[in-house]
Amino acid sequence: MTTTYALNSYVYWGSSTGFSVSNRLELPTLGSYGNSVADLNGDGWPEIVFSSHYNGITHAINSMIYWNTSGTFTISDRTELPTLGATSNCIGDLNLDGYPDLVLPTGV
């Protein structure tokens, strides 16, 4: 049996009829455990942060921020941050400077 941790995560877009498999966005993630949504760059559009825990070999893998460009997410518009077994994340203005801060705790 082969186990892969390179599994996609999905955004299911809501509509007046609910959610549908045909109306979803697929984003590549690696061993993701937790995620958060917040406007990280102040443009009025929320970004998605995925915490990456394990890739089958190591816990030292990158977690990802997918940047939202006017309601659109793309694979190429993301930032990878080095993390060690992250299982969650949290966003808030911790130092009260008016900018969101991102906490990615070590999970191992």
PDB file of C-alpha atoms in Angstrom:
ATOM      1  CA  MET A   1       0.000   0.000   0.000  1.00  0.00           C
ATOM      2  CA  THR A   2       1.317   3.420  -0.981  1.00  0.00           C
ATOM      3  CA  THR A   3       0.469   6.368   1.226  1.00  0.00           C
ATOM      4  CA  THR A   4       0.634   9.873  -0.152  1.00  0.00           C
ATOM      5  CA  TYR A   5       0.409  13.083   1.792  1.00  0.00           C
ATOM      6  CA  ALA A   6       0.256  15.277  -1.328  1.00  0.00           C
ATOM      7  CA  LEU A   7      -3.512  15.615  -1.256  1.00  0.00           C
ATOM      8  CA  ASN A   8      -5.514  18.530  -2.554  1.00  0.00           C
ATOM      9  CA  SER A   9      -7.718  20.660  -0.351  1.00  0.00           C
ATOM     10  CA  TYR A  10     -10.968  22.114  -1.633  1.00  0.00           C
ATOM     11  CA  VAL A  11     -12.906  25.343  -1.422  1.00  0.00           C
ATOM     12  CA  TYR A  12     -16.583  24.655  -2.023  1.00  0.00           C
ATOM     13  CA  TRP A  13     -18.197  27.840  -3.300  1.00  0.00           C
ATOM     14  CA  GLY A  14     -21.575  28.534  -1.749  1.00  0.00           C
ATOM     15  CA  SER A  15     -24.668  29.394  -3.726  1.00  0.00           C
ATOM     16  CA  SER A  16     -28.395  29.840  -3.188  1.00  0.00           C
ATOM     17  CA  THR A  17     -28.749  26.059  -3.600  1.00  0.00           C
ATOM     18  CA  GLY A  18     -25.930  25.147  -1.194  1.00  0.00           C
ATOM     19  CA  PHE A  19     -22.680  23.412  -2.095  1.00  0.00           C
ATOM     20  CA  SER A  20     -21.823  21.261  -5.095  1.00  0.00           C
ATOM     21  CA  VAL A  21     -18.852  19.133  -6.144  1.00  0.00           C
ATOM     22  CA  SER A  22     -19.021  20.840  -9.535  1.00  0.00           C
ATOM     23  CA  ASN A  23     -18.563  24.260  -7.906  1.00  0.00           C
ATOM     24  CA  ARG A  24     -15.280  23.846  -6.056  1.00  0.00           C
ATOM     25  CA  LEU A  25     -11.682  24.993  -6.238  1.00  0.00           C
ATOM     26  CA  GLU A  26      -8.869  22.470  -5.829  1.00  0.00           C
ATOM     27  CA  LEU A  27      -5.647  23.684  -4.157  1.00  0.00           C
ATOM     28  CA  PRO A  28      -2.502  21.541  -3.762  1.00  0.00           C
ATOM     29  CA  THR A  29      -1.593  20.935  -0.121  1.00  0.00           C
ATOM     30  CA  LEU A  30       0.869  18.613   1.589  1.00  0.00           C
ATOM     31  CA  GLY A  31      -0.076  16.833   4.794  1.00  0.00           C
ATOM     32  CA  SER A  32      -2.402  19.644   5.795  1.00  0.00           C
ATOM     33  CA  TYR A  33      -4.046  19.561   9.191  1.00  0.00           C
ATOM     34  CA  GLY A  34      -5.392  23.039   9.812  1.00  0.00           C
ATOM     35  CA  ASN A  35      -6.264  26.196   7.986  1.00  0.00           C
ATOM     36  CA  SER A  36      -7.350  29.786   8.559  1.00  0.00           C
ATOM     37  CA  VAL A  37      -8.936  32.462   6.427  1.00  0.00           C
ATOM     38  CA  ALA A  38      -8.177  36.173   6.836  1.00  0.00           C
ATOM     39  CA  ASP A  39      -7.303  39.253   4.802  1.00  0.00           C
ATOM     40  CA  LEU A  40      -3.529  39.211   5.283  1.00  0.00           C
ATOM     41  CA  ASN A  41      -2.558  42.038   2.919  1.00  0.00           C
ATOM     42  CA  GLY A  42      -5.386  44.503   3.576  1.00  0.00           C
ATOM     43  CA  ASP A  43      -6.872  44.424   0.073  1.00  0.00           C
ATOM     44  CA  GLY A  44     -10.331  43.363   1.265  1.00  0.00           C
ATOM     45  CA  TRP A  45     -10.028  39.782  -0.038  1.00  0.00           C
ATOM     46  CA  PRO A  46      -9.366  36.917   2.432  1.00  0.00           C
ATOM     47  CA  GLU A  47      -6.386  34.618   1.963  1.00  0.00           C
ATOM     48  CA  ILE A  48      -6.179  30.940   2.987  1.00  0.00           C
ATOM     49  CA  VAL A  49      -3.370  29.592   5.185  1.00  0.00           C
ATOM     50  CA  PHE A  50      -2.787  25.821   5.232  1.00  0.00           C
ATOM     51  CA  SER A  51      -0.663  24.225   7.982  1.00  0.00           C
ATOM     52  CA  SER A  52       1.455  21.331   6.692  1.00  0.00           C
ATOM     53  CA  HIS A  53       2.241  18.589   9.182  1.00  0.00           C
ATOM     54  CA  TYR A  54       4.011  15.642   7.513  1.00  0.00           C
ATOM     55  CA  ASN A  55       4.919  14.496   3.999  1.00  0.00           C
ATOM     56  CA  GLY A  56       5.587  10.814   4.724  1.00  0.00           C
ATOM     57  CA  ILE A  57       9.291  11.383   5.350  1.00  0.00           C
ATOM     58  CA  THR A  58       9.726  14.468   7.499  1.00  0.00           C
ATOM     59  CA  HIS A  59       7.811  17.023   9.518  1.00  0.00           C
ATOM     60  CA  ALA A  60      10.087  19.810   8.187  1.00  0.00           C
ATOM     61  CA  ILE A  61       7.857  20.923   5.324  1.00  0.00           C
ATOM     62  CA  ASN A  62       6.434  24.225   4.174  1.00  0.00           C
ATOM     63  CA  SER A  63       3.008  25.515   5.122  1.00  0.00           C
ATOM     64  CA  MET A  64       1.279  27.675   2.513  1.00  0.00           C
ATOM     65  CA  ILE A  65      -0.542  30.951   2.093  1.00  0.00           C
ATOM     66  CA  TYR A  66      -2.769  31.105  -0.976  1.00  0.00           C
ATOM     67  CA  TRP A  67      -3.247  34.751  -1.959  1.00  0.00           C
ATOM     68  CA  ASN A  68      -6.675  35.910  -3.064  1.00  0.00           C
ATOM     69  CA  THR A  69      -6.729  38.137  -6.132  1.00  0.00           C
ATOM     70  CA  SER A  70     -10.252  39.583  -6.456  1.00  0.00           C
ATOM     71  CA  GLY A  71     -11.915  36.293  -5.501  1.00  0.00           C
ATOM     72  CA  THR A  72      -9.494  34.064  -7.391  1.00  0.00           C
ATOM     73  CA  PHE A  73      -6.858  31.703  -5.998  1.00  0.00           C
ATOM     74  CA  THR A  74      -4.128  30.224  -8.203  1.00  0.00           C
ATOM     75  CA  ILE A  75      -1.409  27.663  -7.610  1.00  0.00           C
ATOM     76  CA  SER A  76       1.277  30.138  -8.672  1.00  0.00           C
ATOM     77  CA  ASP A  77       0.137  32.902  -6.306  1.00  0.00           C
ATOM     78  CA  ARG A  78       1.177  31.376  -3.003  1.00  0.00           C
ATOM     79  CA  THR A  79       3.850  31.812  -0.368  1.00  0.00           C
ATOM     80  CA  GLU A  80       5.519  28.841   1.313  1.00  0.00           C
ATOM     81  CA  LEU A  81       6.699  29.254   4.900  1.00  0.00           C
ATOM     82  CA  PRO A  82       9.074  26.791   6.601  1.00  0.00           C
ATOM     83  CA  THR A  83       7.337  24.932   9.436  1.00  0.00           C
ATOM     84  CA  LEU A  84       7.965  21.855  11.546  1.00  0.00           C
ATOM     85  CA  GLY A  85       4.944  19.590  11.865  1.00  0.00           C
ATOM     86  CA  ALA A  86       2.387  22.385  12.009  1.00  0.00           C
ATOM     87  CA  THR A  87      -1.096  21.129  12.861  1.00  0.00           C
ATOM     88  CA  SER A  88      -2.894  24.457  13.113  1.00  0.00           C
ATOM     89  CA  ASN A  89      -2.469  28.169  12.658  1.00  0.00           C
ATOM     90  CA  CYS A  90      -3.896  31.384  14.010  1.00  0.00           C
ATOM     91  CA  ILE A  91      -4.096  34.914  12.652  1.00  0.00           C
ATOM     92  CA  GLY A  92      -4.379  38.125  14.678  1.00  0.00           C
ATOM     93  CA  ASP A  93      -2.687  41.473  15.226  1.00  0.00           C
ATOM     94  CA  LEU A  94      -0.485  40.362  18.115  1.00  0.00           C
ATOM     95  CA  ASN A  95       1.653  43.496  18.383  1.00  0.00           C
ATOM     96  CA  LEU A  96      -1.185  45.978  17.642  1.00  0.00           C
ATOM     97  CA  ASP A  97       0.594  47.561  14.672  1.00  0.00           C
ATOM     98  CA  GLY A  98      -2.454  47.281  12.396  1.00  0.00           C
ATOM     99  CA  TYR A  99      -1.125  44.292  10.428  1.00  0.00           C
ATOM    100  CA  PRO A 100      -2.181  40.659  10.871  1.00  0.00           C
ATOM    101  CA  ASP A 101       0.390  38.277  12.338  1.00  0.00           C
ATOM    102  CA  LEU A 102       0.463  34.541  11.630  1.00  0.00           C
ATOM    103  CA  VAL A 103       1.210  31.876  14.248  1.00  0.00           C
ATOM    104  CA  LEU A 104       2.254  28.429  12.951  1.00  0.00           C
ATOM    105  CA  PRO A 105       3.044  26.270  16.009  1.00  0.00           C
ATOM    106  CA  THR A 106       5.412  23.317  15.963  1.00  0.00           C
ATOM    107  CA  GLY A 107       3.390  20.113  16.018  1.00  0.00           C
ATOM    108  CA  VAL A 108       6.066  17.558  16.921  1.00  0.00           C
TER     109      VAL A 108
END
